[in-house]
Amino acid sequence: MNKNILKTATLAAALSLTLVGCGTTNAGDSSAAGSQSVREACDSVTKEIEPMGSRMTEAMSELATNPELALSVLLELETGLVDAANGVKNEEVKTQVNALASGLGTIRELTEQAGDDLTSIDVDAFTTASTEIAAVSTEISALCS
């Protein structure tokens, strides 16, 4: 269960990376909020977090032997999403990206609180956060496609 929980957290982070970048080249320019189109906002977020993709791949490949790396990358992704959201003027996109960062933060915090004994993780809270990440990722994907 330990590795499965951490693997789920890492996969959720990887999923969020994939979905945030999904379809940004097709996002419409007509939906401008805060003087920035959805396309511009999605492209800005993608540009900020895209380089983290290789770090996620590395973290997933070393998950079994280096769970600290996975937590480090989750923090890096969370921080990157917050930074990306801070650079976005489109409130619709900004709100969704902040929600995604918050969900990743919750998973990271729950995993850190469990420490070496991941069987002690609050599974209900973890499941709720994972579900919220998936829902927000879907919303971002729809918004940016």
Short mmCIF file of C-alpha atoms in Angstrom, two decimals:
data_model
loop_
_atom_site.label_atom_id
_atom_site.label_comp_id
_atom_site.label_asym_id
_atom_site.label_seq_id
_atom_site.Cartn_x
_atom_site.Cartn_y
_atom_site.Cartn_z
CA MET A 1 0.00 0.00 0.00
CA ASN A 2 2.87 2.40 0.73
CA LYS A 3 4.21 2.47 -2.78
CA ASN A 4 0.73 2.44 -4.31
CA ILE A 5 -0.30 5.57 -2.42
CA LEU A 6 2.86 7.44 -3.33
CA LYS A 7 2.64 6.18 -6.89
CA THR A 8 -0.94 7.48 -7.08
CA ALA A 9 0.22 10.89 -5.86
CA THR A 10 2.98 10.98 -8.43
CA LEU A 11 0.67 9.83 -11.19
CA ALA A 12 -1.84 12.51 -10.19
CA ALA A 13 0.90 15.09 -10.56
CA ALA A 14 1.91 13.65 -13.91
CA LEU A 15 -1.73 13.67 -14.99
CA SER A 16 -2.05 17.30 -14.05
CA LEU A 17 1.04 18.15 -16.09
CA THR A 18 -0.35 16.32 -19.09
CA LEU A 19 -3.82 17.81 -18.88
CA VAL A 20 -2.76 21.38 -18.25
CA GLY A 21 -0.72 21.29 -21.43
CA CYS A 22 -3.38 19.46 -23.39
CA GLY A 23 -4.83 21.33 -26.30
CA THR A 24 -3.58 24.79 -25.49
CA THR A 25 -2.94 25.56 -29.12
CA ASN A 26 -6.66 25.19 -29.84
CA ALA A 27 -7.99 27.33 -27.00
CA GLY A 28 -10.14 30.14 -28.29
CA ASP A 29 -8.97 33.73 -28.22
CA SER A 30 -12.50 35.04 -27.83
CA SER A 31 -12.86 34.25 -24.12
CA ALA A 32 -10.75 37.02 -22.63
CA ALA A 33 -10.88 37.72 -18.90
CA GLY A 34 -8.59 40.18 -17.19
CA SER A 35 -7.30 41.28 -20.63
CA GLN A 36 -5.74 37.89 -21.34
CA SER A 37 -7.36 35.31 -23.58
CA VAL A 38 -7.83 31.74 -22.45
CA ARG A 39 -5.30 30.67 -25.10
CA GLU A 40 -2.68 33.10 -23.82
CA ALA A 41 -3.29 32.03 -20.22
CA CYS A 42 -3.14 28.31 -21.04
CA ASP A 43 0.01 28.80 -23.11
CA SER A 44 1.60 30.74 -20.26
CA VAL A 45 0.85 27.98 -17.76
CA THR A 46 2.07 25.28 -20.13
CA LYS A 47 5.31 27.14 -20.79
CA GLU A 48 5.91 27.43 -17.05
CA ILE A 49 5.32 23.78 -16.13
CA GLU A 50 6.25 21.90 -19.30
CA PRO A 51 9.93 21.58 -18.31
CA MET A 52 8.84 19.65 -15.22
CA GLY A 53 7.67 16.72 -17.36
CA SER A 54 11.09 15.08 -17.42
CA ARG A 55 11.37 15.51 -13.64
CA MET A 56 8.05 13.67 -13.24
CA THR A 57 9.30 10.85 -15.46
CA GLU A 58 12.49 10.62 -13.39
CA ALA A 59 10.53 10.61 -10.14
CA MET A 60 8.20 7.86 -11.32
CA SER A 61 11.09 5.69 -12.49
CA GLU A 62 12.83 5.99 -9.10
CA LEU A 63 9.69 5.81 -6.98
CA ALA A 64 10.41 2.46 -5.36
CA THR A 65 13.94 3.38 -4.33
CA ASN A 66 13.61 7.13 -3.79
CA PRO A 67 10.17 8.22 -2.54
CA GLU A 68 11.70 11.47 -1.30
CA LEU A 69 12.34 12.39 -4.92
CA ALA A 70 8.64 11.95 -5.71
CA LEU A 71 7.71 14.27 -2.84
CA SER A 72 10.31 16.77 -3.96
CA VAL A 73 8.93 16.76 -7.49
CA LEU A 74 5.37 17.14 -6.19
CA LEU A 75 6.49 20.23 -4.28
CA GLU A 76 8.29 21.51 -7.36
CA LEU A 77 5.17 21.02 -9.48
CA GLU A 78 2.95 22.61 -6.85
CA THR A 79 5.25 25.63 -6.64
CA GLY A 80 5.49 25.81 -10.43
CA LEU A 81 1.71 25.82 -10.73
CA VAL A 82 1.39 28.59 -8.13
CA ASP A 83 4.05 30.60 -9.95
CA ALA A 84 2.31 29.98 -13.27
CA ALA A 85 -1.05 31.05 -11.84
CA ASN A 86 0.53 34.21 -10.44
CA GLY A 87 1.63 35.11 -13.97
CA VAL A 88 -1.85 34.61 -15.44
CA LYS A 89 -4.29 37.51 -15.78
CA ASN A 90 -7.22 35.41 -17.01
CA GLU A 91 -9.18 34.74 -13.81
CA GLU A 92 -10.93 31.66 -15.17
CA VAL A 93 -7.65 29.89 -15.94
CA LYS A 94 -5.92 31.29 -12.85
CA THR A 95 -8.63 29.90 -10.55
CA GLN A 96 -8.37 26.42 -12.04
CA VAL A 97 -4.57 26.34 -11.92
CA ASN A 98 -4.59 27.47 -8.28
CA ALA A 99 -7.13 24.73 -7.48
CA LEU A 100 -4.85 22.17 -9.12
CA ALA A 101 -1.86 23.41 -7.10
CA SER A 102 -3.93 23.24 -3.93
CA GLY A 103 -4.93 19.62 -4.61
CA LEU A 104 -1.32 18.63 -5.24
CA GLY A 105 -0.33 20.44 -2.05
CA THR A 106 -2.88 18.43 -0.09
CA ILE A 107 -1.56 15.14 -1.46
CA ARG A 108 2.02 16.19 -0.75
CA GLU A 109 1.14 17.26 2.81
CA LEU A 110 -0.77 14.05 3.56
CA THR A 111 2.12 11.98 2.24
CA GLU A 112 4.66 13.97 4.27
CA GLN A 113 2.54 13.67 7.43
CA ALA A 114 2.49 9.90 7.05
CA GLY A 115 6.29 9.91 6.98
CA ASP A 116 7.89 6.52 6.57
CA ASP A 117 4.64 4.72 7.38
CA LEU A 118 2.48 5.49 4.37
CA THR A 119 -0.05 2.95 5.61
CA SER A 120 -1.03 5.60 8.17
CA ILE A 121 -2.04 8.11 5.51
CA ASP A 122 -5.55 9.55 5.72
CA VAL A 123 -6.95 7.56 2.81
CA ASP A 124 -10.26 9.45 2.74
CA ALA A 125 -8.53 12.83 2.51
CA PHE A 126 -6.09 11.46 -0.03
CA THR A 127 -8.92 10.07 -2.17
CA THR A 128 -10.83 13.35 -1.95
CA ALA A 129 -7.77 15.33 -3.02
CA SER A 130 -7.06 12.91 -5.88
CA THR A 131 -10.66 13.16 -7.07
CA GLU A 132 -10.50 16.95 -6.93
CA ILE A 133 -7.24 16.95 -8.92
CA ALA A 134 -8.83 14.77 -11.58
CA ALA A 135 -11.91 17.01 -11.76
CA VAL A 136 -9.88 20.22 -11.99
CA SER A 137 -7.55 18.66 -14.56
CA THR A 138 -10.58 17.78 -16.67
CA GLU A 139 -11.90 21.32 -16.34
CA ILE A 140 -8.54 22.80 -17.33
CA SER A 141 -8.28 20.43 -20.27
CA ALA A 142 -11.74 21.46 -21.50
CA LEU A 143 -10.99 25.14 -20.93
CA CYS A 144 -7.66 25.00 -22.76
CA SER A 145 -8.77 22.88 -25.71
#
